Every structure is written in C-alpha cells, then in structure tokens.
Short mmCIF file of N, CA and C in Angstrom, two decimals:
data_model
loop_
_atom_site.label_atom_id
_atom_site.label_comp_id
_atom_site.label_asym_id
_atom_site.label_seq_id
_atom_site.Cartn_x
_atom_site.Cartn_y
_atom_site.Cartn_z
N MET A 326 37.49 -15.72 97.88
CA MET A 326 38.42 -14.71 97.62
C MET A 326 37.84 -13.72 96.65
N GLU A 327 38.20 -12.75 96.98
CA GLU A 327 37.66 -11.62 96.27
C GLU A 327 38.68 -11.13 95.28
N THR A 328 38.25 -10.96 94.06
CA THR A 328 39.17 -10.45 93.06
C THR A 328 38.97 -8.97 92.94
N GLU A 329 40.02 -8.39 92.87
CA GLU A 329 39.96 -6.95 92.73
C GLU A 329 40.32 -6.56 91.32
N THR A 330 39.50 -5.73 90.83
CA THR A 330 39.81 -5.20 89.52
C THR A 330 40.05 -3.74 89.67
N THR A 331 41.13 -3.41 89.21
CA THR A 331 41.46 -2.00 89.26
C THR A 331 41.57 -1.48 87.85
N GLN A 332 40.95 -0.42 87.71
CA GLN A 332 41.00 0.19 86.39
C GLN A 332 41.69 1.52 86.52
N VAL A 333 42.43 1.74 85.52
CA VAL A 333 43.19 2.96 85.52
C VAL A 333 42.43 3.95 84.68
N ALA A 334 42.23 5.06 85.22
CA ALA A 334 41.55 6.10 84.47
C ALA A 334 42.55 6.76 83.57
N GLY A 335 42.17 6.94 82.28
CA GLY A 335 43.06 7.57 81.34
C GLY A 335 42.43 8.82 80.77
N VAL A 336 43.02 9.27 79.74
CA VAL A 336 42.53 10.48 79.11
C VAL A 336 41.19 10.23 78.45
N CYS A 337 41.02 9.00 77.89
CA CYS A 337 39.81 8.71 77.11
C CYS A 337 38.80 7.92 77.92
N VAL A 338 39.19 7.34 79.09
CA VAL A 338 38.29 6.48 79.85
C VAL A 338 38.28 6.98 81.29
N ASP A 339 37.09 6.89 81.91
CA ASP A 339 36.99 7.32 83.31
C ASP A 339 37.30 6.14 84.23
N ALA A 340 37.12 6.29 85.47
CA ALA A 340 37.47 5.26 86.45
C ALA A 340 36.53 4.06 86.32
N GLY A 341 35.34 4.24 85.84
CA GLY A 341 34.41 3.13 85.69
C GLY A 341 34.59 2.39 84.38
N GLY A 342 35.50 2.79 83.51
CA GLY A 342 35.78 2.12 82.23
C GLY A 342 34.92 2.62 81.09
N TYR A 343 34.25 3.72 81.33
CA TYR A 343 33.38 4.28 80.27
C TYR A 343 34.13 5.37 79.52
N ALA A 344 33.87 5.46 78.27
CA ALA A 344 34.57 6.43 77.43
C ALA A 344 34.10 7.82 77.76
N LEU A 345 35.02 8.71 77.67
CA LEU A 345 34.70 10.11 77.88
C LEU A 345 34.54 10.76 76.51
N GLY A 346 33.40 11.25 76.21
CA GLY A 346 33.18 11.87 74.91
C GLY A 346 33.11 10.81 73.81
N MET A 347 33.55 11.20 72.66
CA MET A 347 33.51 10.29 71.50
C MET A 347 34.85 9.59 71.41
N PRO A 348 34.84 8.24 71.46
CA PRO A 348 36.12 7.52 71.45
C PRO A 348 36.87 7.68 70.14
N GLN A 349 36.14 7.92 69.05
CA GLN A 349 36.80 8.04 67.77
C GLN A 349 37.70 9.27 67.73
N LEU A 350 37.39 10.22 68.56
CA LEU A 350 38.14 11.46 68.52
C LEU A 350 39.25 11.53 69.59
N CYS A 351 39.42 10.44 70.26
CA CYS A 351 40.43 10.40 71.30
C CYS A 351 41.80 10.21 70.64
N ALA A 352 42.71 11.09 70.91
CA ALA A 352 44.02 11.08 70.27
C ALA A 352 44.85 9.85 70.68
N ASP A 353 44.62 9.28 71.82
CA ASP A 353 45.38 8.12 72.26
C ASP A 353 45.00 6.88 71.43
N TRP A 354 43.80 6.84 70.91
CA TRP A 354 43.34 5.67 70.16
C TRP A 354 43.52 5.82 68.65
N MET A 355 43.97 6.93 68.20
CA MET A 355 44.08 7.19 66.76
C MET A 355 45.02 6.21 66.06
N PRO A 356 46.22 5.90 66.55
CA PRO A 356 47.07 4.97 65.84
C PRO A 356 46.40 3.60 65.68
N ASN A 357 45.72 3.13 66.72
CA ASN A 357 45.03 1.85 66.64
C ASN A 357 43.92 1.91 65.57
N GLN A 358 43.16 2.99 65.54
CA GLN A 358 42.07 3.15 64.56
C GLN A 358 42.64 3.19 63.13
N ILE A 359 43.76 3.90 62.95
CA ILE A 359 44.37 4.00 61.63
C ILE A 359 44.87 2.64 61.18
N PHE A 360 45.47 1.86 62.10
CA PHE A 360 45.94 0.52 61.77
C PHE A 360 44.79 -0.34 61.27
N TRP A 361 43.70 -0.39 61.99
CA TRP A 361 42.55 -1.21 61.58
C TRP A 361 41.87 -0.66 60.32
N LEU A 362 41.94 0.63 60.16
CA LEU A 362 41.38 1.21 58.92
C LEU A 362 42.20 0.73 57.71
N VAL A 363 43.51 0.74 57.82
CA VAL A 363 44.37 0.30 56.73
C VAL A 363 44.14 -1.20 56.47
N ILE A 364 44.04 -2.02 57.50
CA ILE A 364 43.80 -3.46 57.34
C ILE A 364 42.44 -3.67 56.64
N THR A 365 41.42 -2.93 57.07
CA THR A 365 40.09 -3.08 56.47
C THR A 365 40.11 -2.64 55.01
N LEU A 366 40.75 -1.54 54.70
CA LEU A 366 40.83 -1.08 53.31
C LEU A 366 41.58 -2.07 52.43
N ILE A 367 42.67 -2.66 52.94
CA ILE A 367 43.41 -3.65 52.17
C ILE A 367 42.54 -4.89 51.94
N ALA A 368 41.78 -5.30 52.96
CA ALA A 368 40.89 -6.46 52.82
C ALA A 368 39.79 -6.16 51.78
N ILE A 369 39.24 -4.97 51.85
CA ILE A 369 38.20 -4.57 50.88
C ILE A 369 38.80 -4.52 49.47
N PHE A 370 40.03 -3.96 49.38
CA PHE A 370 40.69 -3.90 48.07
C PHE A 370 40.86 -5.29 47.47
N PHE A 371 41.36 -6.25 48.28
CA PHE A 371 41.56 -7.61 47.76
C PHE A 371 40.24 -8.29 47.41
N VAL A 372 39.24 -8.08 48.23
CA VAL A 372 37.92 -8.68 47.93
C VAL A 372 37.38 -8.09 46.63
N LEU A 373 37.47 -6.77 46.49
CA LEU A 373 36.95 -6.13 45.28
C LEU A 373 37.78 -6.52 44.06
N SER A 374 39.10 -6.49 44.16
CA SER A 374 39.93 -6.75 42.99
C SER A 374 39.91 -8.22 42.59
N ARG A 375 39.77 -9.14 43.53
CA ARG A 375 39.81 -10.56 43.21
C ARG A 375 38.42 -11.16 42.94
N ILE A 376 37.39 -10.64 43.55
CA ILE A 376 36.07 -11.27 43.43
C ILE A 376 35.06 -10.35 42.73
N ALA A 377 34.80 -9.20 43.30
CA ALA A 377 33.69 -8.35 42.82
C ALA A 377 33.99 -7.70 41.47
N LEU A 378 35.13 -7.07 41.33
CA LEU A 378 35.42 -6.37 40.08
C LEU A 378 35.52 -7.31 38.88
N PRO A 379 36.13 -8.51 38.99
CA PRO A 379 36.09 -9.42 37.84
C PRO A 379 34.66 -9.81 37.46
N ARG A 380 33.81 -10.05 38.47
CA ARG A 380 32.42 -10.38 38.17
C ARG A 380 31.70 -9.21 37.50
N ILE A 381 31.92 -8.03 38.00
CA ILE A 381 31.31 -6.84 37.40
C ILE A 381 31.84 -6.64 35.98
N GLY A 382 33.13 -6.84 35.79
CA GLY A 382 33.72 -6.73 34.46
C GLY A 382 33.13 -7.76 33.51
N ALA A 383 32.95 -9.00 34.00
CA ALA A 383 32.37 -10.05 33.16
C ALA A 383 30.93 -9.69 32.78
N VAL A 384 30.18 -9.19 33.75
CA VAL A 384 28.79 -8.78 33.46
C VAL A 384 28.78 -7.63 32.45
N LEU A 385 29.66 -6.67 32.61
CA LEU A 385 29.73 -5.55 31.67
C LEU A 385 30.15 -6.03 30.28
N ALA A 386 31.13 -6.95 30.24
CA ALA A 386 31.55 -7.49 28.94
C ALA A 386 30.41 -8.28 28.30
N GLU A 387 29.69 -9.06 29.11
CA GLU A 387 28.56 -9.83 28.57
C GLU A 387 27.48 -8.88 28.06
N ARG A 388 27.18 -7.84 28.81
CA ARG A 388 26.19 -6.86 28.36
C ARG A 388 26.64 -6.16 27.09
N SER A 389 27.92 -5.82 27.05
CA SER A 389 28.45 -5.17 25.85
C SER A 389 28.34 -6.10 24.65
N GLY A 390 28.68 -7.39 24.86
CA GLY A 390 28.56 -8.36 23.78
C GLY A 390 27.10 -8.54 23.36
N THR A 391 26.20 -8.61 24.33
CA THR A 391 24.77 -8.75 24.03
C THR A 391 24.27 -7.54 23.26
N ILE A 392 24.66 -6.36 23.70
CA ILE A 392 24.25 -5.13 23.00
C ILE A 392 24.80 -5.12 21.59
N THR A 393 26.07 -5.48 21.44
CA THR A 393 26.68 -5.52 20.11
C THR A 393 25.97 -6.53 19.22
N ASN A 394 25.70 -7.71 19.77
CA ASN A 394 24.98 -8.74 19.01
C ASN A 394 23.57 -8.27 18.65
N ASP A 395 22.89 -7.62 19.60
CA ASP A 395 21.53 -7.13 19.33
C ASP A 395 21.55 -6.04 18.25
N ILE A 396 22.56 -5.18 18.30
CA ILE A 396 22.67 -4.13 17.28
C ILE A 396 22.96 -4.76 15.92
N ALA A 397 23.85 -5.76 15.91
CA ALA A 397 24.15 -6.45 14.64
C ALA A 397 22.91 -7.17 14.11
N ALA A 398 22.16 -7.83 15.02
CA ALA A 398 20.93 -8.51 14.60
C ALA A 398 19.90 -7.50 14.09
N ALA A 399 19.80 -6.37 14.77
CA ALA A 399 18.86 -5.33 14.32
C ALA A 399 19.26 -4.80 12.95
N GLU A 400 20.55 -4.62 12.74
CA GLU A 400 21.04 -4.16 11.43
C GLU A 400 20.73 -5.21 10.36
N ASP A 401 20.93 -6.49 10.72
CA ASP A 401 20.62 -7.57 9.78
C ASP A 401 19.13 -7.59 9.46
N TYR A 402 18.29 -7.46 10.48
CA TYR A 402 16.84 -7.41 10.26
C TYR A 402 16.45 -6.20 9.42
N LYS A 403 17.14 -5.10 9.66
CA LYS A 403 16.87 -3.89 8.88
C LYS A 403 17.22 -4.13 7.41
N ASN A 404 18.36 -4.76 7.17
CA ASN A 404 18.75 -5.09 5.78
C ASN A 404 17.77 -6.06 5.15
N GLN A 405 17.34 -7.07 5.92
CA GLN A 405 16.36 -8.02 5.41
C GLN A 405 15.04 -7.32 5.08
N ALA A 406 14.63 -6.40 5.98
CA ALA A 406 13.39 -5.67 5.74
C ALA A 406 13.52 -4.79 4.49
N ALA A 407 14.67 -4.17 4.31
CA ALA A 407 14.88 -3.35 3.11
C ALA A 407 14.86 -4.22 1.86
N ALA A 408 15.48 -5.40 1.93
CA ALA A 408 15.46 -6.31 0.78
C ALA A 408 14.04 -6.80 0.51
N ALA A 409 13.31 -7.11 1.58
CA ALA A 409 11.92 -7.55 1.40
C ALA A 409 11.06 -6.44 0.82
N GLU A 410 11.30 -5.22 1.27
CA GLU A 410 10.54 -4.08 0.74
C GLU A 410 10.88 -3.87 -0.74
N ALA A 411 12.16 -4.00 -1.09
CA ALA A 411 12.54 -3.85 -2.49
C ALA A 411 11.91 -4.95 -3.34
N ALA A 412 11.91 -6.18 -2.83
CA ALA A 412 11.28 -7.29 -3.56
C ALA A 412 9.78 -7.04 -3.70
N TYR A 413 9.16 -6.53 -2.65
CA TYR A 413 7.72 -6.21 -2.69
C TYR A 413 7.45 -5.13 -3.73
N GLU A 414 8.26 -4.08 -3.72
CA GLU A 414 8.07 -2.99 -4.69
C GLU A 414 8.26 -3.51 -6.12
N LYS A 415 9.26 -4.38 -6.32
CA LYS A 415 9.49 -4.95 -7.65
C LYS A 415 8.31 -5.81 -8.07
N ALA A 416 7.83 -6.65 -7.15
CA ALA A 416 6.68 -7.51 -7.47
C ALA A 416 5.45 -6.66 -7.76
N LEU A 417 5.28 -5.58 -7.02
CA LEU A 417 4.14 -4.68 -7.25
C LEU A 417 4.26 -4.01 -8.61
N ALA A 418 5.46 -3.56 -8.96
CA ALA A 418 5.66 -2.93 -10.27
C ALA A 418 5.44 -3.94 -11.39
N ASP A 419 5.93 -5.18 -11.20
CA ASP A 419 5.71 -6.23 -12.20
C ASP A 419 4.22 -6.53 -12.35
N ALA A 420 3.53 -6.59 -11.23
CA ALA A 420 2.08 -6.85 -11.27
C ALA A 420 1.35 -5.73 -11.99
N ARG A 421 1.77 -4.50 -11.74
CA ARG A 421 1.14 -3.36 -12.44
C ARG A 421 1.38 -3.46 -13.95
N LEU A 422 2.61 -3.78 -14.34
CA LEU A 422 2.92 -3.92 -15.77
C LEU A 422 2.10 -5.05 -16.39
N GLU A 423 2.01 -6.16 -15.67
CA GLU A 423 1.23 -7.29 -16.18
C GLU A 423 -0.25 -6.93 -16.28
N ALA A 424 -0.75 -6.20 -15.29
CA ALA A 424 -2.15 -5.78 -15.33
C ALA A 424 -2.39 -4.83 -16.50
N GLN A 425 -1.45 -3.93 -16.75
CA GLN A 425 -1.60 -3.02 -17.88
C GLN A 425 -1.56 -3.79 -19.20
N ALA A 426 -0.71 -4.80 -19.28
CA ALA A 426 -0.65 -5.61 -20.50
C ALA A 426 -1.96 -6.37 -20.70
N ILE A 427 -2.50 -6.91 -19.61
CA ILE A 427 -3.77 -7.64 -19.70
C ILE A 427 -4.89 -6.69 -20.12
N ILE A 428 -4.89 -5.50 -19.55
CA ILE A 428 -5.91 -4.50 -19.90
C ILE A 428 -5.78 -4.12 -21.37
N ALA A 429 -4.54 -3.88 -21.83
CA ALA A 429 -4.34 -3.52 -23.24
C ALA A 429 -4.79 -4.64 -24.16
N LYS A 430 -4.47 -5.90 -23.79
CA LYS A 430 -4.89 -7.04 -24.60
C LYS A 430 -6.41 -7.15 -24.63
N ALA A 431 -7.04 -6.97 -23.46
CA ALA A 431 -8.50 -7.06 -23.40
C ALA A 431 -9.14 -5.94 -24.22
N LYS A 432 -8.56 -4.74 -24.14
CA LYS A 432 -9.08 -3.62 -24.95
C LYS A 432 -8.96 -3.93 -26.43
N ALA A 433 -7.81 -4.49 -26.81
CA ALA A 433 -7.61 -4.82 -28.23
C ALA A 433 -8.61 -5.88 -28.68
N GLU A 434 -8.83 -6.90 -27.86
CA GLU A 434 -9.80 -7.94 -28.21
C GLU A 434 -11.21 -7.38 -28.30
N ILE A 435 -11.57 -6.54 -27.34
CA ILE A 435 -12.90 -5.93 -27.36
C ILE A 435 -13.06 -5.04 -28.58
N GLN A 436 -11.98 -4.27 -28.90
CA GLN A 436 -12.05 -3.39 -30.07
C GLN A 436 -12.19 -4.20 -31.35
N ALA A 437 -11.47 -5.34 -31.42
CA ALA A 437 -11.57 -6.20 -32.61
C ALA A 437 -12.98 -6.77 -32.73
N GLU A 438 -13.54 -7.25 -31.61
CA GLU A 438 -14.91 -7.76 -31.63
C GLU A 438 -15.89 -6.65 -32.01
N LEU A 439 -15.66 -5.46 -31.47
CA LEU A 439 -16.52 -4.32 -31.78
C LEU A 439 -16.44 -3.97 -33.26
N ASP A 440 -15.22 -3.99 -33.81
CA ASP A 440 -15.06 -3.69 -35.24
C ASP A 440 -15.80 -4.72 -36.10
N VAL A 441 -15.67 -5.99 -35.72
CA VAL A 441 -16.36 -7.05 -36.47
C VAL A 441 -17.87 -6.84 -36.39
N GLU A 442 -18.36 -6.57 -35.19
CA GLU A 442 -19.81 -6.36 -35.02
C GLU A 442 -20.27 -5.11 -35.77
N LEU A 443 -19.44 -4.05 -35.76
CA LEU A 443 -19.80 -2.83 -36.50
C LEU A 443 -19.84 -3.12 -38.01
N GLN A 444 -18.89 -3.92 -38.49
CA GLN A 444 -18.91 -4.26 -39.92
C GLN A 444 -20.15 -5.08 -40.26
N LYS A 445 -20.51 -6.02 -39.37
CA LYS A 445 -21.73 -6.80 -39.60
C LYS A 445 -22.95 -5.89 -39.60
N ALA A 446 -22.99 -4.97 -38.62
CA ALA A 446 -24.13 -4.05 -38.52
C ALA A 446 -24.18 -3.14 -39.74
N ASP A 447 -23.01 -2.64 -40.17
CA ASP A 447 -22.98 -1.78 -41.36
C ASP A 447 -23.45 -2.54 -42.60
N ALA A 448 -23.01 -3.79 -42.72
CA ALA A 448 -23.42 -4.61 -43.87
C ALA A 448 -24.93 -4.86 -43.83
N GLU A 449 -25.46 -5.16 -42.63
CA GLU A 449 -26.90 -5.40 -42.49
C GLU A 449 -27.69 -4.13 -42.79
N ILE A 450 -27.18 -3.00 -42.28
CA ILE A 450 -27.86 -1.73 -42.56
C ILE A 450 -27.82 -1.42 -44.05
N ALA A 451 -26.66 -1.65 -44.67
CA ALA A 451 -26.55 -1.39 -46.12
C ALA A 451 -27.50 -2.29 -46.90
N ALA A 452 -27.60 -3.56 -46.48
CA ALA A 452 -28.51 -4.49 -47.18
C ALA A 452 -29.95 -4.06 -47.00
N ARG A 453 -30.31 -3.69 -45.77
CA ARG A 453 -31.69 -3.24 -45.53
C ARG A 453 -31.98 -1.93 -46.27
N THR A 454 -30.96 -1.06 -46.30
CA THR A 454 -31.14 0.20 -47.03
C THR A 454 -31.36 -0.08 -48.51
N ALA A 455 -30.57 -0.98 -49.06
CA ALA A 455 -30.72 -1.34 -50.47
C ALA A 455 -32.09 -1.95 -50.72
N GLU A 456 -32.52 -2.83 -49.80
CA GLU A 456 -33.85 -3.43 -49.92
C GLU A 456 -34.93 -2.35 -49.86
N GLY A 457 -34.75 -1.43 -48.92
CA GLY A 457 -35.73 -0.34 -48.76
C GLY A 457 -35.77 0.55 -49.99
N GLU A 458 -34.58 0.87 -50.52
CA GLU A 458 -34.54 1.72 -51.72
C GLU A 458 -35.18 1.00 -52.92
N ALA A 459 -34.93 -0.30 -52.99
CA ALA A 459 -35.54 -1.07 -54.09
C ALA A 459 -37.06 -1.09 -53.93
N ALA A 460 -37.51 -1.27 -52.68
CA ALA A 460 -38.95 -1.28 -52.44
C ALA A 460 -39.56 0.07 -52.76
N ILE A 461 -38.85 1.14 -52.36
CA ILE A 461 -39.34 2.50 -52.63
C ILE A 461 -39.37 2.73 -54.14
N ALA A 462 -38.33 2.31 -54.84
CA ALA A 462 -38.28 2.48 -56.29
C ALA A 462 -39.43 1.71 -56.95
N GLU A 463 -39.68 0.51 -56.47
CA GLU A 463 -40.78 -0.28 -57.02
C GLU A 463 -42.12 0.40 -56.76
N ILE A 464 -42.26 0.89 -55.49
CA ILE A 464 -43.51 1.59 -55.14
C ILE A 464 -43.66 2.84 -56.00
N ARG A 465 -42.54 3.56 -56.21
CA ARG A 465 -42.57 4.77 -57.02
C ARG A 465 -42.99 4.43 -58.46
N ASP A 466 -42.37 3.36 -58.99
CA ASP A 466 -42.73 2.96 -60.36
C ASP A 466 -44.21 2.58 -60.44
N THR A 467 -44.66 1.80 -59.47
CA THR A 467 -46.08 1.43 -59.49
C THR A 467 -46.96 2.64 -59.27
N ALA A 468 -46.49 3.56 -58.46
CA ALA A 468 -47.29 4.76 -58.21
C ALA A 468 -47.37 5.59 -59.48
N VAL A 469 -46.25 5.69 -60.18
CA VAL A 469 -46.25 6.48 -61.41
C VAL A 469 -47.18 5.83 -62.43
N LYS A 470 -47.11 4.52 -62.55
CA LYS A 470 -48.01 3.82 -63.48
C LYS A 470 -49.46 3.99 -63.05
N SER A 471 -49.66 3.89 -61.72
CA SER A 471 -51.03 4.04 -61.22
C SER A 471 -51.52 5.45 -61.46
N ILE A 472 -50.63 6.43 -61.27
CA ILE A 472 -51.01 7.83 -61.50
C ILE A 472 -51.36 8.03 -62.96
N ALA A 473 -50.54 7.45 -63.82
CA ALA A 473 -50.81 7.59 -65.26
C ALA A 473 -52.16 6.97 -65.60
N THR A 474 -52.45 5.82 -65.05
CA THR A 474 -53.73 5.15 -65.33
C THR A 474 -54.88 5.97 -64.77
N VAL A 475 -54.70 6.43 -63.53
CA VAL A 475 -55.76 7.24 -62.90
C VAL A 475 -55.93 8.53 -63.67
N ALA A 476 -54.82 9.15 -64.10
CA ALA A 476 -54.91 10.41 -64.85
C ALA A 476 -55.63 10.19 -66.19
N LYS A 477 -55.33 9.10 -66.84
CA LYS A 477 -55.98 8.81 -68.13
C LYS A 477 -57.48 8.59 -67.91
N ASP A 478 -57.82 7.80 -66.89
CA ASP A 478 -59.24 7.54 -66.62
C ASP A 478 -59.95 8.83 -66.24
N THR A 479 -59.28 9.65 -65.41
CA THR A 479 -59.89 10.91 -64.98
C THR A 479 -60.06 11.85 -66.17
N ALA A 480 -59.03 11.94 -67.03
CA ALA A 480 -59.10 12.81 -68.21
C ALA A 480 -60.22 12.34 -69.13
N LYS A 481 -60.35 11.04 -69.30
CA LYS A 481 -61.39 10.49 -70.16
C LYS A 481 -62.75 10.84 -69.60
N GLU A 482 -62.93 10.69 -68.33
CA GLU A 482 -64.22 10.98 -67.71
C GLU A 482 -64.52 12.48 -67.77
N LEU A 483 -63.50 13.31 -67.62
CA LEU A 483 -63.70 14.76 -67.70
C LEU A 483 -64.11 15.18 -69.11
N VAL A 484 -63.45 14.63 -70.08
CA VAL A 484 -63.77 14.96 -71.48
C VAL A 484 -65.21 14.51 -71.76
N LEU A 485 -65.58 13.35 -71.31
CA LEU A 485 -66.93 12.86 -71.52
C LEU A 485 -67.94 13.72 -70.76
N ALA A 486 -67.57 14.14 -69.55
CA ALA A 486 -68.47 14.96 -68.77
C ALA A 486 -68.63 16.33 -69.39
N MET A 487 -67.70 16.80 -70.11
CA MET A 487 -67.78 18.11 -70.74
C MET A 487 -68.44 18.00 -72.12
N GLY A 488 -68.70 16.87 -72.49
CA GLY A 488 -69.41 16.68 -73.73
C GLY A 488 -68.50 16.44 -74.90
N GLY A 489 -67.30 16.08 -74.69
CA GLY A 489 -66.39 15.83 -75.79
C GLY A 489 -66.29 14.35 -76.09
N THR A 490 -65.55 14.07 -77.12
CA THR A 490 -65.35 12.70 -77.52
C THR A 490 -63.98 12.27 -77.04
N THR A 491 -63.89 11.06 -76.66
CA THR A 491 -62.64 10.55 -76.11
C THR A 491 -61.94 9.68 -77.09
N ASP A 492 -60.72 10.02 -77.30
CA ASP A 492 -59.85 9.21 -78.13
C ASP A 492 -58.75 8.74 -77.18
N ALA A 493 -58.52 7.46 -77.03
CA ALA A 493 -57.56 6.91 -76.08
C ALA A 493 -56.15 7.35 -76.42
N LYS A 494 -55.83 7.45 -77.68
CA LYS A 494 -54.49 7.83 -78.09
C LYS A 494 -54.24 9.28 -77.73
N THR A 495 -55.16 10.16 -77.90
CA THR A 495 -54.99 11.57 -77.60
C THR A 495 -54.88 11.77 -76.08
N ILE A 496 -55.71 11.10 -75.35
CA ILE A 496 -55.67 11.25 -73.89
C ILE A 496 -54.35 10.71 -73.35
N THR A 497 -53.85 9.61 -73.86
CA THR A 497 -52.57 9.03 -73.41
C THR A 497 -51.44 10.00 -73.75
N ALA A 498 -51.43 10.60 -74.89
CA ALA A 498 -50.39 11.54 -75.31
C ALA A 498 -50.43 12.77 -74.43
N ALA A 499 -51.62 13.28 -74.11
CA ALA A 499 -51.77 14.48 -73.29
C ALA A 499 -51.29 14.21 -71.86
N VAL A 500 -51.70 13.07 -71.32
CA VAL A 500 -51.30 12.71 -69.93
C VAL A 500 -49.79 12.50 -69.87
N SER A 501 -49.20 11.82 -70.84
CA SER A 501 -47.75 11.57 -70.87
C SER A 501 -46.98 12.87 -71.00
N ALA A 502 -47.46 13.80 -71.81
CA ALA A 502 -46.79 15.09 -71.99
C ALA A 502 -46.84 15.88 -70.68
N ARG A 503 -47.99 15.82 -70.02
CA ARG A 503 -48.15 16.59 -68.78
C ARG A 503 -47.29 15.99 -67.67
N MET A 504 -47.13 14.67 -67.62
CA MET A 504 -46.36 14.02 -66.57
C MET A 504 -44.86 14.22 -66.78
N LYS A 505 -44.43 14.43 -68.00
CA LYS A 505 -43.01 14.64 -68.25
C LYS A 505 -42.60 16.05 -67.84
N GLY A 506 -43.51 16.90 -67.73
CA GLY A 506 -43.19 18.20 -67.24
C GLY A 506 -43.43 19.27 -68.15
#
C-alpha cells in the first residue's frame, strides 16, 4: 500500500515543503517565533539569575576582598618600612654621635699625650741648653784665662825683643788694664 502524503502549499512553504524566502520573516510564523523567544529569554534569565550571576558576584566579591586585603597589607608594609627607615635613621644618627664622641675622646687623649711629650721635650731642651750655656761659660772663662796668659807671655817676649826689661807685675797690670777695656 502506498501512502500518500499530501502537502498543502502555504504562504511560507511551497508544494514540496521547502520554505519560500527567509522563514524568519514569514508573518505566519511570527507568533510561534515570539513564543519560543520569550521561553528562551525566560530560561536564560533563570539560568543567569540563579547560577551565573551569583557565581560572578561571588568572584567579584572575592576579588574585591583580595584587593582590599592586598591594599591593607601594602599599607601595613609601607608603615613597617617607614618605621624601619626611622629606626635606621635613628641608629645612624646615634652611631654618628658615638663616632664623634670617640673621635673627640681620642683627640683629647692624643693632645694630652702630646702635651706630656712636649713638656718632656721642653724640659730636655732646657736641660741641654743649660748644660750648653754652662759649657760655653766654662770655655769662655778658660779662654779668657788662656788669653790673659798668652797676652802676658806675648807682652813679655815683645818687651824682651825690644830690648826692655820685664817685670811680671807690670806686664800683668798692663794686660789686665787692656783686657778690661
């Protein structure tokens, strides 16, 4: 038996069951398309509102919390760094003050040692100077005595060479008078 299929040609479909033109634009099918569009939009709305949007909201809230926590941690690290820098600056200033105190103490000790050594050197120089002056005075005294003796002997020899007579008392008086000036 043969089955017969009869198709009715309509405004949107030809006798062979093929669409004429674009089926979306066929006015006879518009109510059906609008119905399924509304059903699809409602299904999408429920899927988005019940599943996707809560997940997206949770991710956004988590990101916001992470960002807030990271900013708070960064602020805390910034405060710690500022405190560490202040402690470093204070330690550096204290070290500078201590170094200056050590330098001042060392200078004072060196100056005290230098003063002691200068006093020793001055005392030694004064002692040597006194010794030298005493030696010079002694040499001067001996030189003066030697000069007087040499002058007396020379005067005696000159008087004898000139044919005169020598009297020791006269020659000593003459030499002494001449040496006094």
